Tab-separated table of C-alpha atoms in Angstrom:
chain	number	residue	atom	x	y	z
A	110	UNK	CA	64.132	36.417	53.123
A	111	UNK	CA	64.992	37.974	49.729
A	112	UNK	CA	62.142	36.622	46.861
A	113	UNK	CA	63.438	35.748	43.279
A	114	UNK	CA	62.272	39.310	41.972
A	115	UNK	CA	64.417	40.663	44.117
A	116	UNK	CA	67.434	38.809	43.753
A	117	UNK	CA	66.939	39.259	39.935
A	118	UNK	CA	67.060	42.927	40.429
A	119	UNK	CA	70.089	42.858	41.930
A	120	UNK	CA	71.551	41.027	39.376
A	121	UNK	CA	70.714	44.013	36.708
A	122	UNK	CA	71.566	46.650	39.585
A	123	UNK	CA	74.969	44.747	39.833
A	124	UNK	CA	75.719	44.295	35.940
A	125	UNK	CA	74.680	48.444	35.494
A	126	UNK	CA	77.689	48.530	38.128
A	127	UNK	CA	80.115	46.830	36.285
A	128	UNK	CA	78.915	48.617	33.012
A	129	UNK	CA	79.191	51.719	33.876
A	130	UNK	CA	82.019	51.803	36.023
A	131	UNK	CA	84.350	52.609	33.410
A	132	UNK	CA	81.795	56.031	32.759
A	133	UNK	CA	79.454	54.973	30.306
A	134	UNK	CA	77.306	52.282	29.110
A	135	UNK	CA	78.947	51.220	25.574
A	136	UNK	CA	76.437	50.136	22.742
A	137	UNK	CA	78.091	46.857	22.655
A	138	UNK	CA	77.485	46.277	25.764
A	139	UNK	CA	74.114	46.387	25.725
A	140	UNK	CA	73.940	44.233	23.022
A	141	UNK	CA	75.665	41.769	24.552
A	142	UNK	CA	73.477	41.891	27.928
A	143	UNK	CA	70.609	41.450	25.660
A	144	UNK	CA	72.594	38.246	23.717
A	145	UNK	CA	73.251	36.900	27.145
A	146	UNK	CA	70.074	37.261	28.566
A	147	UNK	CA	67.630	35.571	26.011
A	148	UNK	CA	67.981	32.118	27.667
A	149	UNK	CA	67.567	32.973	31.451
A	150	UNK	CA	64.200	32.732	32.603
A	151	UNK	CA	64.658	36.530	34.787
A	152	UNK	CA	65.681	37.942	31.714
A	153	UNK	CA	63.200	40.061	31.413
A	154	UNK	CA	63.671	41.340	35.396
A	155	UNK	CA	67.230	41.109	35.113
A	156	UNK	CA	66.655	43.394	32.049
A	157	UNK	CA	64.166	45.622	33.913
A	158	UNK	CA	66.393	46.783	36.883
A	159	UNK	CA	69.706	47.384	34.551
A	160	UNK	CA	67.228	49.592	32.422
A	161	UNK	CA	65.656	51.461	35.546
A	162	UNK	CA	69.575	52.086	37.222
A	163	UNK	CA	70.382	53.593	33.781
A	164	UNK	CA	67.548	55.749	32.945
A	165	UNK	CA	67.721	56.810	36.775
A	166	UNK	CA	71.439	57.581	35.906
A	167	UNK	CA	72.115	56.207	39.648
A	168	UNK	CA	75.882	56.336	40.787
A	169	UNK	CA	77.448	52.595	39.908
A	170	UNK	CA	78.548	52.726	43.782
A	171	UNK	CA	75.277	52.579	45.251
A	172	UNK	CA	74.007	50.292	42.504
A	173	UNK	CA	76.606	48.153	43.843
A	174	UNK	CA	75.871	48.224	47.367
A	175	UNK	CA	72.447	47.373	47.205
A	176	UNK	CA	73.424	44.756	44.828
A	177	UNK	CA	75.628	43.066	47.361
A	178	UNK	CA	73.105	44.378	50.517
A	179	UNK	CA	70.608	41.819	48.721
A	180	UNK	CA	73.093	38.504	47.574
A	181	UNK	CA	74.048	38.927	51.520
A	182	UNK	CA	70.971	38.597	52.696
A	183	UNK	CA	69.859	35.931	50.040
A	184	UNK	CA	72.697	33.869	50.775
A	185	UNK	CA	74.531	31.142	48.426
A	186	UNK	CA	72.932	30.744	44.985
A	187	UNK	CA	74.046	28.732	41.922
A	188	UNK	CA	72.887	31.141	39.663
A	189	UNK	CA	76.017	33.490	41.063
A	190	UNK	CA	78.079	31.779	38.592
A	191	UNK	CA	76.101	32.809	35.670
A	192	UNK	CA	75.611	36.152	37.087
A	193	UNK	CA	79.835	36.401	37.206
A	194	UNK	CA	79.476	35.197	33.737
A	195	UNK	CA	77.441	37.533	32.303
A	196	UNK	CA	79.439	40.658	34.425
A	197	UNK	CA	82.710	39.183	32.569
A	198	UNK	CA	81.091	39.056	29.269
A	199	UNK	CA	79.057	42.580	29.069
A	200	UNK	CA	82.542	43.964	30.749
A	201	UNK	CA	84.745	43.084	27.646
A	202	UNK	CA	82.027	43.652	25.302
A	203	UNK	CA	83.392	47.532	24.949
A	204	UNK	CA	87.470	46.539	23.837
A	205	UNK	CA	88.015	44.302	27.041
A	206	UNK	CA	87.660	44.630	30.375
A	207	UNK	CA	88.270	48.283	31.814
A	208	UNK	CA	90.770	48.493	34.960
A	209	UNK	CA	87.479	49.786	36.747
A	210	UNK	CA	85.342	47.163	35.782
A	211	UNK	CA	87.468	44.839	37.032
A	212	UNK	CA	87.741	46.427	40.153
A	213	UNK	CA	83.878	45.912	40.713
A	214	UNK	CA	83.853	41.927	39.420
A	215	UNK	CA	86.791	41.636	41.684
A	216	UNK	CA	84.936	43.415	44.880
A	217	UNK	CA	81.653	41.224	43.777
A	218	UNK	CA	83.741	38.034	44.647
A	219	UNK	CA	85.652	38.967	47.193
A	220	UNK	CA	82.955	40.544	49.122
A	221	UNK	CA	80.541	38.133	48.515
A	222	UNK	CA	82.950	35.120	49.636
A	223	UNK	CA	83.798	36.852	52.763
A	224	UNK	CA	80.171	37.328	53.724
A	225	UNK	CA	79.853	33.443	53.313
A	226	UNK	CA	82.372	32.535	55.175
A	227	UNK	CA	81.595	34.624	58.247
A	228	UNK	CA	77.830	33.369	58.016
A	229	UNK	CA	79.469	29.900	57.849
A	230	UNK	CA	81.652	30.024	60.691
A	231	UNK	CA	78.947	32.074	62.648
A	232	UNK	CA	76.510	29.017	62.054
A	233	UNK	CA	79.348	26.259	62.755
A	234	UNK	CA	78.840	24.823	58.786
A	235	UNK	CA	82.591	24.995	58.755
């Protein structure tokens, strides 16, 4: 079972994704990822990991796996809705949403419904 920490991680592993999928992390959107982040009470984890995946410089594709690797295993949250939020927001932050960064918010929901459908139908809550 995935803790909060963790999920919260992913969350900042999964927003560095979208950020820097169109090749760099924009001054604006930083700004707004700070903005954004001043009323959630993970802010500060949330905050943590995108900071560690940038200074690391890690490639947005694996940021995005392990992202995903850990909402899998954590299963249905509310706070996925925010999290969408916040990847829409920071995204057109830098003059709109890039092609690419779209790519990656689309992926996020599509792979991330899939998954919980299949563990739906697997466990018969369908």
């Amino acid at each position: 079972m995935v803790n909060k920490e963790q999920l919260y991680d992913a969350f900042g592993e999964l927003i560095y994704a979208v950020a820097k999928a169109d090749g760099l992390i924009q001054a604006e959107e930083q700004r707004m990822l700070e903005n954004i982040l001043t009323a959630h009470p993970w802010a500060s984890q949330i905050r943590w990991s995108f900071d560690y995946e940038s200074k690391k410089g890690m490639n947005p594709e694996d940021s995005y796996k392990k992202a995903l690797d850990i909402f899998k295993e954590h299963g249905p949250d509310p706070d996925y809705v925010y999290l969408l939020d916040v990847l829409k927001k920071v995204a057109e932050a830098s003059d709109g949403i890039d092609a690419n960064e779209q790519k990656v918010i689309d992926s996020f929901q599509s792979d991330l419904y899939k998954r919980f459908v299949k563990d739906a139908e697997e466990n018969n809550w369908m």
